[in-house]
Coordinates of C-alpha atoms in Angstrom, one line a residue:
Chain A
M1465 CA -28.1 21.7 -26.1
A1466 CA -29.1 17.7 -26.0
G1467 CA -29.5 15.8 -23.2
T1468 CA -26.8 14.2 -21.3
D1469 CA -27.1 11.6 -18.8
Q1470 CA -25.4 13.4 -16.0
E1471 CA -28.2 15.4 -15.7
A1472 CA -31.2 14.2 -15.0
V1473 CA -33.0 14.0 -12.6
R1474 CA -35.4 12.0 -9.8
N1475 CA -38.7 13.5 -11.0
K1476 CA -42.6 11.8 -8.9
Q1477 CA -44.9 11.3 -11.1
V1478 CA -48.7 10.9 -9.9
A1479 CA -50.4 7.4 -11.6
L1480 CA -55.1 6.3 -12.0
K1481 CA -53.6 2.9 -10.9
H1482 CA -57.6 2.6 -12.7
Y1483 CA -60.5 3.7 -14.1
V1484 CA -62.5 4.4 -10.9
S1485 CA -66.2 4.0 -10.3
G1486 CA -67.9 6.2 -7.5
F1487 CA -66.0 8.1 -5.5
P1488 CA -62.3 8.6 -6.0
K1489 CA -60.2 7.2 -2.8
E1490 CA -56.4 8.1 -2.3
S1491 CA -55.4 4.2 -3.4
D1492 CA -56.7 4.8 -6.9
M1493 CA -54.0 6.6 -7.6
S1494 CA -50.0 6.2 -7.1
V1495 CA -46.8 8.0 -6.9
V1496 CA -44.1 6.4 -9.1
T1497 CA -40.3 7.5 -9.3
S1498 CA -38.8 8.1 -13.0
S1499 CA -36.2 10.3 -14.3
I1500 CA -36.1 13.0 -16.5
S1501 CA -33.0 15.0 -18.4
L1502 CA -33.2 19.0 -16.8
K1503 CA -32.3 18.8 -21.0
I1504 CA -34.7 18.8 -23.7
P1505 CA -33.5 16.5 -26.0
Q1506 CA -31.4 16.7 -28.9
G1507 CA -34.0 17.7 -32.1
S1508 CA -37.0 18.4 -30.8
K1509 CA -38.6 21.6 -31.8
D1510 CA -40.8 24.4 -30.2
T1511 CA -40.8 22.3 -26.5
V1512 CA -40.4 23.3 -23.1
L1513 CA -39.2 22.0 -20.3
L1514 CA -41.4 22.9 -16.7
K1515 CA -40.1 23.3 -13.0
N1516 CA -43.5 22.5 -12.1
I1517 CA -44.2 25.2 -9.0
F1518 CA -48.2 24.4 -8.1
L1519 CA -50.0 22.1 -8.9
S1520 CA -54.7 22.6 -8.7
C1521 CA -57.3 19.6 -8.1
D1522 CA -60.4 20.6 -9.8
P1523 CA -63.5 19.1 -9.7
Y1524 CA -64.0 18.5 -13.5
M1525 CA -60.7 16.3 -13.1
R1526 CA -63.4 12.9 -11.5
G1527 CA -65.2 12.8 -15.0
R1528 CA -61.5 12.2 -16.8
M1529 CA -61.2 8.9 -14.0
N1530 CA -63.9 7.3 -15.5
K1531 CA -63.3 5.7 -19.0
S1532 CA -65.4 7.0 -21.0
D1533 CA -69.4 7.4 -21.5
S1534 CA -69.3 10.2 -18.8
P1535 CA -71.8 13.2 -18.3
F1536 CA -68.3 15.0 -18.8
F1537 CA -67.2 17.1 -21.7
V1538 CA -62.4 16.2 -21.6
A1539 CA -60.9 13.0 -22.4
P1540 CA -60.7 10.6 -19.4
F1541 CA -56.8 10.4 -18.3
Q1542 CA -54.3 8.0 -19.9
P1543 CA -53.4 4.8 -18.8
D1544 CA -49.3 6.1 -18.3
P1545 CA -48.7 8.7 -16.0
P1546 CA -48.8 11.2 -15.1
L1547 CA -52.5 12.6 -14.6
N1548 CA -52.1 16.2 -16.0
G1549 CA -53.4 19.3 -15.5
Y1550 CA -53.3 23.2 -14.7
G1551 CA -50.2 24.1 -12.6
V1552 CA -48.3 27.2 -12.4
A1553 CA -44.6 26.6 -14.0
K1554 CA -41.2 28.0 -14.4
V1555 CA -39.2 26.9 -17.5
V1556 CA -36.0 25.2 -17.9
D1557 CA -35.2 24.9 -20.4
S1558 CA -36.6 25.5 -24.1
T1559 CA -36.4 25.3 -27.7
H1560 CA -39.7 27.6 -28.5
P1561 CA -39.0 30.6 -29.3
N1562 CA -41.5 31.7 -27.1
Y1563 CA -40.1 30.9 -24.0
E1564 CA -36.8 31.4 -22.2
K1565 CA -35.1 29.8 -19.4
G1566 CA -36.6 31.4 -16.5
D1567 CA -40.2 32.1 -17.7
L1568 CA -43.2 31.6 -15.6
V1569 CA -46.1 30.1 -16.9
W1570 CA -49.4 28.8 -16.4
G1571 CA -51.5 26.5 -17.8
F1572 CA -51.9 22.8 -19.0
T1573 CA -48.7 20.1 -17.0
G1574 CA -48.6 16.8 -15.8
W1575 CA -48.4 15.4 -12.5
E1576 CA -44.8 15.3 -11.4
E1577 CA -41.7 17.0 -10.9
Y1578 CA -41.3 18.4 -13.9
S1579 CA -42.8 17.7 -16.9
L1580 CA -41.5 18.0 -21.2
V1581 CA -44.5 19.9 -22.9
T1582 CA -44.6 19.2 -27.3
C1583 CA -47.3 22.0 -27.1
P1584 CA -46.4 24.9 -24.4
E1585 CA -48.4 27.4 -27.3
L1586 CA -51.2 26.2 -24.6
L1587 CA -48.9 27.5 -22.0
I1588 CA -49.9 31.5 -21.4
K1589 CA -46.8 33.3 -19.9
I1590 CA -47.0 35.5 -16.4
Q1591 CA -47.0 38.4 -17.3
H1592 CA -47.3 40.3 -13.4
T1593 CA -45.3 38.7 -10.4
D1594 CA -46.5 41.0 -7.6
V1595 CA -49.4 38.9 -6.5
P1596 CA -48.5 35.3 -4.6
L1597 CA -47.8 33.1 -7.6
S1598 CA -50.1 30.3 -6.6
Y1599 CA -53.0 33.1 -7.6
Y1600 CA -52.8 31.8 -11.3
T1601 CA -54.1 28.3 -9.8
G1602 CA -57.2 30.3 -8.8
I1603 CA -58.5 33.7 -9.4
L1604 CA -55.9 34.4 -12.0
G1605 CA -56.0 31.2 -13.8
M1606 CA -59.0 29.3 -15.2
P1607 CA -61.4 29.4 -11.8
G1608 CA -60.6 33.3 -12.1
M1609 CA -61.7 33.2 -15.9
T1610 CA -64.7 30.5 -14.8
A1611 CA -66.4 32.6 -12.3
Y1612 CA -65.9 36.0 -14.9
A1613 CA -67.2 34.1 -17.7
G1614 CA -70.0 32.6 -16.1
F1615 CA -71.4 35.6 -13.9
Y1616 CA -70.3 38.3 -16.0
E1617 CA -71.0 37.4 -19.6
V1618 CA -73.7 34.5 -19.0
C1619 CA -75.2 35.9 -16.5
S1620 CA -75.7 39.8 -17.4
P1621 CA -75.9 41.0 -13.6
K1622 CA -77.6 43.9 -12.7
K1623 CA -77.2 46.2 -9.4
G1624 CA -79.9 45.3 -6.5
E1625 CA -80.8 41.1 -8.0
Y1626 CA -80.6 38.4 -6.2
V1627 CA -77.3 36.2 -6.6
Y1628 CA -76.8 32.9 -5.3
V1629 CA -73.7 30.8 -5.2
S1630 CA -73.9 27.2 -4.5
A1631 CA -70.2 25.8 -3.2
A1632 CA -69.4 28.9 -2.2
S1633 CA -65.9 28.3 -0.8
G1634 CA -65.0 26.7 -3.5
A1635 CA -62.0 27.7 -6.0
V1636 CA -64.7 29.5 -8.0
G1637 CA -67.6 30.2 -5.3
Q1638 CA -66.1 31.8 -3.7
L1639 CA -65.3 34.6 -6.7
V1640 CA -68.7 34.6 -7.4
G1641 CA -69.9 35.9 -4.5
Q1642 CA -67.3 38.4 -3.8
F1643 CA -67.9 39.8 -7.9
A1644 CA -71.7 40.6 -6.9
K1645 CA -70.9 42.1 -4.0
L1646 CA -68.8 44.3 -6.3
V1647 CA -71.7 44.9 -9.2
G1648 CA -74.3 45.5 -5.6
C1649 CA -76.1 42.6 -6.0
Y1650 CA -78.3 40.9 -2.3
L1651 CA -75.7 37.6 -1.8
V1652 CA -77.1 34.3 -0.7
G1653 CA -74.3 31.4 -0.6
S1654 CA -74.0 28.2 0.2
A1655 CA -71.0 25.7 1.1
G1656 CA -71.9 21.6 1.8
R1657 CA -75.2 20.6 3.3
K1658 CA -76.4 23.6 4.6
K1659 CA -80.1 24.4 4.9
R1660 CA -80.7 27.3 3.3
Y1661 CA -83.3 30.0 3.0
F1662 CA -84.4 32.1 -0.3
L1663 CA -87.2 34.7 1.6
E1664 CA -86.9 36.8 -1.4
G1665 CA -86.4 35.0 -3.9
I1666 CA -83.8 34.4 -6.6
D1667 CA -82.3 36.2 -9.7
I1668 CA -79.3 34.6 -10.8
Y1669 CA -78.2 31.3 -9.4
F1670 CA -74.7 30.1 -10.4
E1671 CA -75.1 26.6 -10.0
N1672 CA -71.6 24.3 -9.1
V1673 CA -73.7 22.0 -7.5
G1674 CA -76.4 19.7 -9.4
G1675 CA -79.5 17.0 -7.8
K1676 CA -81.3 18.0 -5.9
M1677 CA -79.6 21.9 -5.3
V1678 CA -81.0 22.2 -8.9
D1679 CA -84.9 21.4 -7.6
A1680 CA -84.1 23.7 -4.9
V1681 CA -83.7 26.7 -6.6
L1682 CA -86.1 25.8 -9.8
L1683 CA -88.4 26.7 -7.1
N1684 CA -87.3 29.8 -5.4
M1685 CA -86.3 31.7 -9.2
R1686 CA -88.0 35.0 -9.6
L1687 CA -89.3 36.0 -13.0
R1688 CA -86.6 36.0 -16.1
G1689 CA -83.9 35.0 -14.0
R1690 CA -80.6 33.1 -15.3
I1691 CA -78.7 30.2 -13.7
A1692 CA -75.4 29.9 -15.5
V1693 CA -74.7 26.0 -15.1
C1694 CA -70.8 25.6 -14.2
G1695 CA -70.4 22.1 -12.7
M1696 CA -72.4 19.8 -10.4
I1697 CA -69.8 18.2 -8.0
S1698 CA -72.2 16.5 -6.0
Q1699 CA -73.2 14.5 -9.3
Y1700 CA -69.7 13.3 -9.9
N1701 CA -69.3 10.6 -8.1
L1702 CA -72.7 8.8 -8.8
E1703 CA -73.6 5.9 -11.0
K1704 CA -76.7 7.4 -12.2
P1705 CA -77.6 11.8 -11.9
E1706 CA -79.6 12.2 -9.9
G1707 CA -83.6 13.1 -11.2
V1708 CA -84.0 17.2 -11.8
H1709 CA -88.5 17.3 -11.4
N1710 CA -88.8 21.2 -11.7
L1711 CA -87.7 21.4 -14.5
M1712 CA -91.4 23.1 -16.0
Q1713 CA -90.5 25.8 -13.8
V1714 CA -88.4 27.6 -16.3
V1715 CA -91.7 28.2 -18.5
G1716 CA -93.5 30.4 -16.6
K1717 CA -90.6 31.8 -14.9
R1718 CA -89.0 32.4 -18.2
I1719 CA -85.5 31.0 -16.6
R1720 CA -82.4 31.0 -18.9
M1721 CA -79.9 28.1 -18.3
E1722 CA -77.0 27.9 -19.5
G1723 CA -73.7 26.0 -20.0
F1724 CA -70.4 27.5 -20.0
L1725 CA -66.9 26.3 -20.1
A1726 CA -63.6 28.8 -18.8
G1727 CA -61.8 28.5 -21.8
D1728 CA -64.2 29.7 -23.7
Y1729 CA -63.6 32.6 -23.1
Y1730 CA -59.7 33.2 -22.4
H1731 CA -60.0 36.2 -25.0
L1732 CA -61.0 37.6 -23.2
Y1733 CA -58.2 37.1 -20.0
S1734 CA -56.4 40.5 -20.0
K1735 CA -59.3 42.1 -19.6
Y1736 CA -60.2 40.3 -16.6
L1737 CA -56.9 41.0 -15.1
D1738 CA -56.6 44.3 -16.3
M1739 CA -59.9 44.5 -13.4
I1740 CA -58.8 41.7 -11.5
L1741 CA -55.1 42.5 -9.9
P1742 CA -55.9 46.8 -8.8
F1743 CA -58.8 45.3 -7.1
I1744 CA -56.6 42.4 -5.2
K1745 CA -53.5 45.0 -5.3
E1746 CA -56.0 47.4 -3.0
G1747 CA -57.4 44.1 -0.6
K1748 CA -60.5 44.0 -2.2
M1749 CA -61.1 41.0 -3.7
K1750 CA -59.6 37.8 -1.0
Y1751 CA -58.7 34.7 -2.5
V1752 CA -59.3 31.7 0.0
E1753 CA -56.6 28.4 -0.6
D1754 CA -55.8 25.7 0.6
V1755 CA -52.7 24.2 0.4
A1756 CA -50.7 20.6 0.1
E1757 CA -47.4 20.2 0.3
G1758 CA -45.0 18.2 -1.8
I1759 CA -46.0 15.8 -5.2
E1760 CA -46.9 12.4 -2.5
S1761 CA -49.9 14.9 -1.1
A1762 CA -51.8 15.0 -4.7
P1763 CA -53.9 11.5 -4.7
A1764 CA -55.1 12.7 -0.8
A1765 CA -55.9 16.5 -1.9
L1766 CA -57.7 16.1 -5.2
V1767 CA -60.0 13.3 -3.3
G1768 CA -60.5 15.7 -1.2
L1769 CA -62.7 18.0 -3.1
F1770 CA -65.2 15.5 -3.0
S1771 CA -65.5 15.5 0.3
G1772 CA -66.1 19.0 1.0
K1773 CA -62.8 18.2 2.8
N1774 CA -61.3 21.6 0.9
V1775 CA -61.6 24.8 2.6
G1776 CA -61.0 27.5 -0.4
K1777 CA -58.8 26.6 -3.7
Q1778 CA -57.0 23.4 -3.4
L1779 CA -53.5 23.3 -4.5
V1780 CA -50.5 21.5 -4.0
V1781 CA -47.8 23.0 -3.9
V1782 CA -44.5 21.5 -5.6
H1783 CA -41.2 22.3 -6.1
G1784 CA -40.6 26.1 -4.2
K1785 CA -39.8 28.9 -6.9
Chain B
M1119 CA -130.7 49.6 -24.5
A1120 CA -130.4 47.7 -20.8
G1121 CA -130.7 44.2 -21.1
T1122 CA -134.7 43.6 -20.6
D1123 CA -136.1 40.5 -19.6
Q1124 CA -137.7 39.0 -23.4
E1125 CA -133.8 38.6 -24.8
A1126 CA -132.7 36.6 -22.7
V1127 CA -131.6 33.2 -24.6
R1128 CA -129.7 29.8 -22.8
N1129 CA -126.2 30.0 -22.2
K1130 CA -125.1 26.4 -22.1
Q1131 CA -121.4 26.6 -20.1
V1132 CA -118.5 24.1 -19.0
A1133 CA -117.8 23.8 -15.4
L1134 CA -115.1 22.4 -13.0
K1135 CA -117.1 19.7 -11.2
H1136 CA -113.7 19.2 -9.0
Y1137 CA -109.9 19.8 -9.1
V1138 CA -108.2 17.3 -10.6
S1139 CA -105.2 15.2 -9.7
G1140 CA -103.4 12.7 -12.4
F1141 CA -105.3 12.1 -16.0
P1142 CA -107.9 14.6 -16.1
K1143 CA -111.4 12.8 -17.4
E1144 CA -115.0 14.2 -19.1
S1145 CA -116.6 13.0 -16.1
D1146 CA -114.2 15.5 -14.3
M1147 CA -116.8 18.8 -16.2
S1148 CA -119.8 18.8 -16.7
V1149 CA -122.1 21.0 -19.1
V1150 CA -123.9 23.0 -17.3
T1151 CA -127.3 25.8 -19.0
S1152 CA -127.4 28.8 -17.9
S1153 CA -129.4 31.7 -19.2
I1154 CA -127.9 35.8 -20.3
S1155 CA -129.1 37.9 -22.3
L1156 CA -128.3 39.3 -24.9
K1157 CA -128.2 43.1 -24.5
I1158 CA -125.2 44.1 -22.3
P1159 CA -127.5 45.6 -18.1
Q1160 CA -127.5 48.9 -17.8
G1161 CA -124.9 50.7 -16.2
S1162 CA -122.7 48.7 -17.6
K1163 CA -118.7 50.3 -19.1
D1164 CA -116.7 49.2 -21.0
T1165 CA -118.3 45.7 -21.3
V1166 CA -118.5 43.4 -25.0
L1167 CA -120.8 40.9 -24.8
L1168 CA -119.4 38.3 -27.2
K1169 CA -121.3 34.8 -29.2
N1170 CA -118.5 32.3 -28.6
I1171 CA -117.1 30.6 -32.1
F1172 CA -114.1 28.3 -31.4
L1173 CA -113.4 27.6 -28.4
S1174 CA -110.0 26.8 -27.8
C1175 CA -108.0 23.7 -25.8
D1176 CA -104.5 23.7 -25.1
P1177 CA -101.9 21.7 -22.2
Y1178 CA -101.2 24.7 -20.6
M1179 CA -105.4 24.2 -18.5
R1180 CA -104.5 20.9 -17.2
G1181 CA -102.5 23.1 -14.6
R1182 CA -105.4 25.5 -14.4
M1183 CA -107.8 21.6 -13.1
N1184 CA -104.6 21.5 -10.2
K1185 CA -106.3 23.2 -7.3
S1186 CA -102.6 26.0 -6.2
D1187 CA -99.3 24.6 -5.8
S1188 CA -98.5 23.4 -9.4
P1189 CA -95.5 23.6 -11.2
F1190 CA -97.7 25.5 -13.4
F1191 CA -97.6 29.8 -14.8
V1192 CA -101.7 29.9 -14.5
A1193 CA -103.4 30.5 -11.5
P1194 CA -106.5 27.7 -10.7
F1195 CA -110.2 27.3 -12.7
Q1196 CA -112.7 28.8 -10.7
P1197 CA -115.5 27.1 -8.9
D1198 CA -118.7 28.7 -10.3
P1199 CA -118.9 28.0 -14.3
P1200 CA -117.5 28.1 -16.5
L1201 CA -113.7 27.5 -17.2
N1202 CA -112.6 30.4 -19.9
G1203 CA -109.6 30.1 -22.5
Y1204 CA -108.6 31.2 -25.7
G1205 CA -111.9 31.5 -28.5
V1206 CA -112.8 33.2 -31.2
A1207 CA -116.3 35.1 -31.2
K1208 CA -118.3 37.8 -32.3
V1209 CA -119.2 40.9 -29.9
V1210 CA -122.9 41.5 -30.5
D1211 CA -123.6 44.2 -27.5
S1212 CA -120.3 46.5 -26.5
T1213 CA -120.0 49.6 -24.4
H1214 CA -116.5 50.1 -25.6
P1215 CA -115.6 52.4 -27.4
N1216 CA -112.5 50.3 -29.4
Y1217 CA -115.4 47.7 -29.8
E1218 CA -119.0 47.0 -31.7
K1219 CA -121.5 44.8 -32.7
G1220 CA -120.0 42.3 -35.9
D1221 CA -116.6 42.4 -34.8
L1222 CA -114.2 40.0 -35.1
V1223 CA -112.1 39.2 -32.3
W1224 CA -109.6 36.8 -30.1
G1225 CA -108.7 36.8 -26.8
F1226 CA -109.3 35.1 -24.0
T1227 CA -113.2 34.2 -23.9
G1228 CA -115.6 31.6 -21.2
W1229 CA -116.1 27.6 -22.1
E1230 CA -119.8 29.1 -22.7
E1231 CA -122.3 30.2 -25.7
Y1232 CA -122.2 33.6 -24.7
S1233 CA -120.0 35.5 -23.1
L1234 CA -120.0 38.6 -21.1
V1235 CA -116.0 40.2 -21.4
T1236 CA -115.1 43.1 -18.4
C1237 CA -111.6 43.4 -19.7
P1238 CA -112.1 43.5 -23.7
E1239 CA -108.5 44.8 -23.5
L1240 CA -107.2 41.6 -24.1
L1241 CA -109.1 40.8 -26.7
I1242 CA -107.8 41.3 -30.2
K1243 CA -109.4 42.3 -32.9
I1244 CA -109.3 39.6 -36.6
Q1245 CA -108.5 42.2 -39.6
H1246 CA -108.0 39.8 -42.3
T1247 CA -110.6 37.3 -43.2
D1248 CA -109.7 36.0 -46.1
V1249 CA -108.3 33.4 -43.9
P1250 CA -110.3 30.5 -41.8
L1251 CA -111.8 32.2 -39.0
S1252 CA -111.1 28.8 -36.9
Y1253 CA -107.4 29.5 -37.6
Y1254 CA -107.1 32.5 -34.9
T1255 CA -107.3 29.7 -32.5
G1256 CA -103.6 28.1 -33.8
I1257 CA -101.5 29.5 -37.0
L1258 CA -103.3 32.8 -36.3
G1259 CA -103.2 33.1 -32.3
M1260 CA -101.5 31.7 -29.4
P1261 CA -99.6 28.7 -30.6
G1262 CA -98.5 30.4 -33.8
M1263 CA -97.2 33.1 -31.6
T1264 CA -95.9 30.4 -29.2
A1265 CA -94.0 28.5 -32.5
Y1266 CA -93.0 32.1 -33.8
A1267 CA -91.7 33.1 -30.8
G1268 CA -90.2 29.9 -29.5
F1269 CA -88.5 29.4 -32.5
Y1270 CA -87.2 32.7 -33.9
E1271 CA -86.8 34.9 -30.7
V1272 CA -86.1 32.0 -28.2
C1273 CA -83.9 29.8 -31.1
S1274 CA -82.2 31.8 -33.0
P1275 CA -82.8 29.6 -36.0
K1276 CA -79.5 28.9 -39.1
K1277 CA -79.6 27.2 -42.2
G1278 CA -78.2 24.4 -41.4
E1279 CA -78.9 23.1 -38.6
Y1280 CA -80.6 20.5 -36.9
V1281 CA -84.3 21.0 -35.6
Y1282 CA -86.0 18.7 -34.1
V1283 CA -89.6 19.1 -32.5
S1284 CA -90.9 17.3 -30.1
A1285 CA -95.1 17.1 -29.9
A1286 CA -94.7 17.8 -33.9
S1287 CA -99.0 17.1 -34.9
G1288 CA -99.8 19.3 -32.1
A1289 CA -100.9 22.9 -32.2
V1290 CA -97.1 24.5 -31.9
G1291 CA -95.2 21.9 -32.8
Q1292 CA -95.9 21.3 -36.6
L1293 CA -95.7 24.8 -37.0
V1294 CA -92.3 24.8 -35.5
G1295 CA -91.6 22.1 -38.5
Q1296 CA -92.7 24.1 -40.8
F1297 CA -91.3 27.1 -39.9
A1298 CA -87.7 25.0 -39.9
K1299 CA -88.3 24.3 -43.3
L1300 CA -89.1 28.3 -44.3
V1301 CA -85.1 29.4 -42.7
G1302 CA -83.5 26.0 -44.6
C1303 CA -82.8 23.2 -41.6
Y1304 CA -83.3 20.3 -41.3
L1305 CA -85.8 18.5 -39.4
V1306 CA -85.7 15.3 -37.3
G1307 CA -90.0 15.7 -35.6
S1308 CA -91.8 13.0 -33.9
A1309 CA -94.9 12.4 -32.2
G1310 CA -96.3 10.4 -29.0
R1311 CA -94.2 7.8 -28.9
K1312 CA -92.6 6.5 -31.1
K1313 CA -88.8 5.4 -31.0
R1314 CA -86.7 8.7 -32.3
Y1315 CA -82.9 8.5 -33.9
F1316 CA -81.1 11.4 -34.3
L1317 CA -78.3 10.5 -36.8
E1318 CA -76.1 13.8 -36.6
G1319 CA -78.1 15.1 -33.7
I1320 CA -79.3 18.7 -32.7
D1321 CA -78.9 22.0 -32.9
I1322 CA -82.3 22.9 -32.0
Y1323 CA -84.9 21.8 -29.8
F1324 CA -88.0 23.1 -29.6
E1325 CA -89.5 21.0 -26.0
N1326 CA -93.1 20.5 -25.7
V1327 CA -92.9 17.2 -23.8
G1328 CA -90.8 17.2 -20.4
G1329 CA -89.6 13.7 -18.7
K1330 CA -87.3 10.7 -20.2
M1331 CA -87.9 12.9 -23.8
V1332 CA -85.3 16.5 -22.3
D1333 CA -82.9 13.3 -21.0
A1334 CA -82.5 11.4 -24.6
V1335 CA -82.3 15.3 -26.1
L1336 CA -80.4 15.7 -24.3
L1337 CA -77.5 13.5 -24.8
N1338 CA -78.0 13.8 -28.6
M1339 CA -78.2 18.2 -28.3
R1340 CA -74.7 19.4 -30.1
L1341 CA -72.5 22.1 -29.1
R1342 CA -73.8 25.2 -28.5
G1343 CA -77.1 23.7 -28.9
R1344 CA -80.6 26.2 -27.7
I1345 CA -84.2 24.8 -26.3
A1346 CA -87.0 26.8 -26.6
V1347 CA -88.9 25.2 -23.6
C1348 CA -92.6 25.8 -24.3
G1349 CA -94.7 23.2 -22.2
M1350 CA -94.0 19.3 -20.8
I1351 CA -97.3 17.7 -21.7
S1352 CA -96.5 14.4 -20.8
Q1353 CA -95.7 16.0 -17.8
Y1354 CA -99.4 17.4 -16.4
N1355 CA -100.8 14.4 -15.2
L1356 CA -97.8 13.1 -13.2
E1357 CA -98.3 13.5 -9.3
K1358 CA -94.7 14.5 -9.5
P1359 CA -92.6 14.7 -12.3
E1360 CA -89.9 12.6 -13.3
G1361 CA -87.0 13.1 -12.8
V1362 CA -83.9 14.5 -16.0
H1363 CA -80.6 12.9 -15.1
N1364 CA -78.1 14.6 -17.9
L1365 CA -78.3 18.2 -17.0
M1366 CA -75.0 17.7 -16.7
Q1367 CA -74.5 17.7 -21.0
V1368 CA -75.7 21.3 -21.0
V1369 CA -71.4 21.9 -19.6
G1370 CA -69.7 20.8 -21.7
K1371 CA -71.8 20.8 -24.6
R1372 CA -72.3 24.7 -23.7
I1373 CA -76.2 23.7 -24.2
R1374 CA -78.7 27.2 -24.0
M1375 CA -82.4 26.2 -22.9
E1376 CA -84.3 29.2 -21.8
G1377 CA -88.0 28.9 -21.3
F1378 CA -90.2 31.2 -22.3
L1379 CA -93.9 32.4 -22.9
A1380 CA -95.6 34.0 -25.6
G1381 CA -97.3 36.4 -23.9
D1382 CA -94.0 38.3 -23.4
Y1383 CA -94.0 39.2 -27.3
Y1384 CA -97.5 39.8 -28.6
H1385 CA -95.6 43.2 -29.7
L1386 CA -94.2 41.1 -32.2
Y1387 CA -97.8 39.7 -33.7
S1388 CA -98.3 42.3 -36.6
K1389 CA -94.9 41.5 -37.5
Y1390 CA -95.5 37.2 -37.1
L1391 CA -99.1 38.2 -39.7
D1392 CA -97.3 39.9 -42.2
M1393 CA -94.7 36.8 -42.5
I1394 CA -98.0 34.3 -42.3
L1395 CA -100.4 35.9 -43.3
P1396 CA -98.9 35.6 -47.5
F1397 CA -97.7 31.7 -46.6
I1398 CA -101.0 31.1 -45.7
K1399 CA -102.6 32.4 -48.9
E1400 CA -99.8 31.4 -51.3
G1401 CA -100.1 27.7 -49.5
K1402 CA -96.5 27.3 -48.6
M1403 CA -97.4 27.1 -44.9
K1404 CA -100.3 24.1 -43.1
Y1405 CA -102.5 23.4 -40.8
V1406 CA -104.1 20.5 -39.9
E1407 CA -107.1 21.5 -36.9
D1408 CA -109.4 18.5 -35.7
V1409 CA -112.8 20.7 -34.6
A1410 CA -115.2 18.9 -32.2
E1411 CA -118.9 19.6 -32.7
G1412 CA -121.2 21.7 -30.3
I1413 CA -120.4 23.0 -26.3
E1414 CA -121.5 19.3 -25.2
S1415 CA -117.8 17.8 -26.2
A1416 CA -115.3 20.4 -25.3
P1417 CA -114.5 18.5 -22.2
A1418 CA -114.4 15.4 -24.4
A1419 CA -112.0 17.1 -26.3
L1420 CA -109.9 19.4 -23.9
V1421 CA -109.3 15.6 -22.3
G1422 CA -107.7 14.0 -25.4
L1423 CA -104.8 16.0 -25.9
F1424 CA -102.9 14.1 -22.9
S1425 CA -104.0 10.5 -24.7
G1426 CA -102.4 12.2 -27.8
K1427 CA -106.3 11.7 -29.9
N1428 CA -106.3 14.9 -31.4
V1429 CA -104.2 15.0 -34.8
G1430 CA -103.5 19.1 -35.1
K1431 CA -104.5 22.2 -33.3
Q1432 CA -107.6 20.7 -31.2
L1433 CA -110.6 23.1 -31.3
V1434 CA -114.5 23.2 -30.3
V1435 CA -117.2 24.4 -33.0
V1436 CA -119.8 26.3 -30.5
H1437 CA -121.6 28.8 -32.9
G1438 CA -121.3 28.9 -37.0
K1439 CA -120.5 33.1 -37.6

């Protein structure tokens, strides 16, 4: 059915006011109000209209606030609102054969109350609803696949190895720490600027922080250690990244350092769910979330990632289910 | 037979006068004269006496001139003469069942005219003498295995990939370049401080240089590129290694960076010889050597590595065969 004016509703959106250098501030973004029809416009094929439930605040989004020429792996945000990112949503209208009204999905959506998505192939339908739906922004979403791919696939952990996770209270780090324990590894974690001790050395380092942390870790790596480079949150707001001085350590210790993106591993998603869902239901995996209420709180929640304000996965509730 | 005084001969030795910081100088070493019996002392089991023919000058030796706490992977040189390192030698006496007078060997020996070796298991007997014997300090020795292991085993090259080798005129670099061509890769090489262009990007980087070179390369790496970290000669004489700022590149590009040592791959030595000997004999592999004459020239030859004085593999002739 074609949209008509009487079905238009308010649609608050988060906009980036300008490209950012240095630490992002809440005032770099604004919340603007537009309207949207709750019916897909006539003639729009293969489109879904989403009511956004949860939005995910992720560190990689900082890179998209740079105009360009960044060391990041994603395109800058567009000047027109809204920002976009991962989220959980309910389908309220669909002209795509794979989706129907009422379906729950997670994937890329807009930072707004409702989103018209013209490329729904990138959305994943949620099959398991007997777990908190917000988990699809974290343990059951992109951060979950990041931790799983980086730890199991990139690092090939073995029982008894020493695992160090930086940013161990973050969306990804808290999972790597629990995975390490499941495998029977010894775990050393750190969060923020706390002093770290590596009495026994490190076999596996899950890198979320960058800069001086890398130098400290390299000195403490053991023979044939592996470093999965997931991200470097301490560097994202610097004009020039800090220098890493101890790279020569990789030669004598035969260290392997490998960057990865969760996106390369989504073919393993159903395998991951088979592993993780029972652990969640049995209480063997915990997942800490930091929940901001309402789309107006989204800019502050996103900015908070870079001052370490969040404890656990930072997300924003936009709508109740 | 036990050694007797009348069989003692002069034995010139290279000594390290003191541990070094910064660039090493010829005057950091001295050539001292002692004497040695050409018969192994009575009662010395499993020992060989070597007449050294060629000594190998290798960049890693710089690390051994530091007192300690270095980022290197080898123990410091001992204060007593001589220095030691790779070389080619002839057995002049042996009490070890695997070696007899007249055997040619390569491996670890002293920087002196004659060496008494009490652990000859570390020496490799030379089976093929229809190639230049000096090649066992280079293409047929440790640098050859370094290039082979680093390129084929660490980098898994594929036809059509773009390969960049730094220090491409050195003992190892010149081999990696030729291996790359054998595989059907496109090759970009550089030596010294020449400006480099990477129009097509880099799939494989064979790292010999370190510092600013790594930063330049990281910016130009292609998706799923591999960096075999062999050494970082530009860094060995610095009080503090230069900082590398572009490590975040490894995430988006899924770069693998891996340190290695030839010593881990000697089980592949006979396989390597099977490959390389025919190429040498058919003229399909060239090997450039820079030969210094006489043990008195050894300190200058070693120091010259760090100012880029040598063209090709630097070695020292101690004795004719």
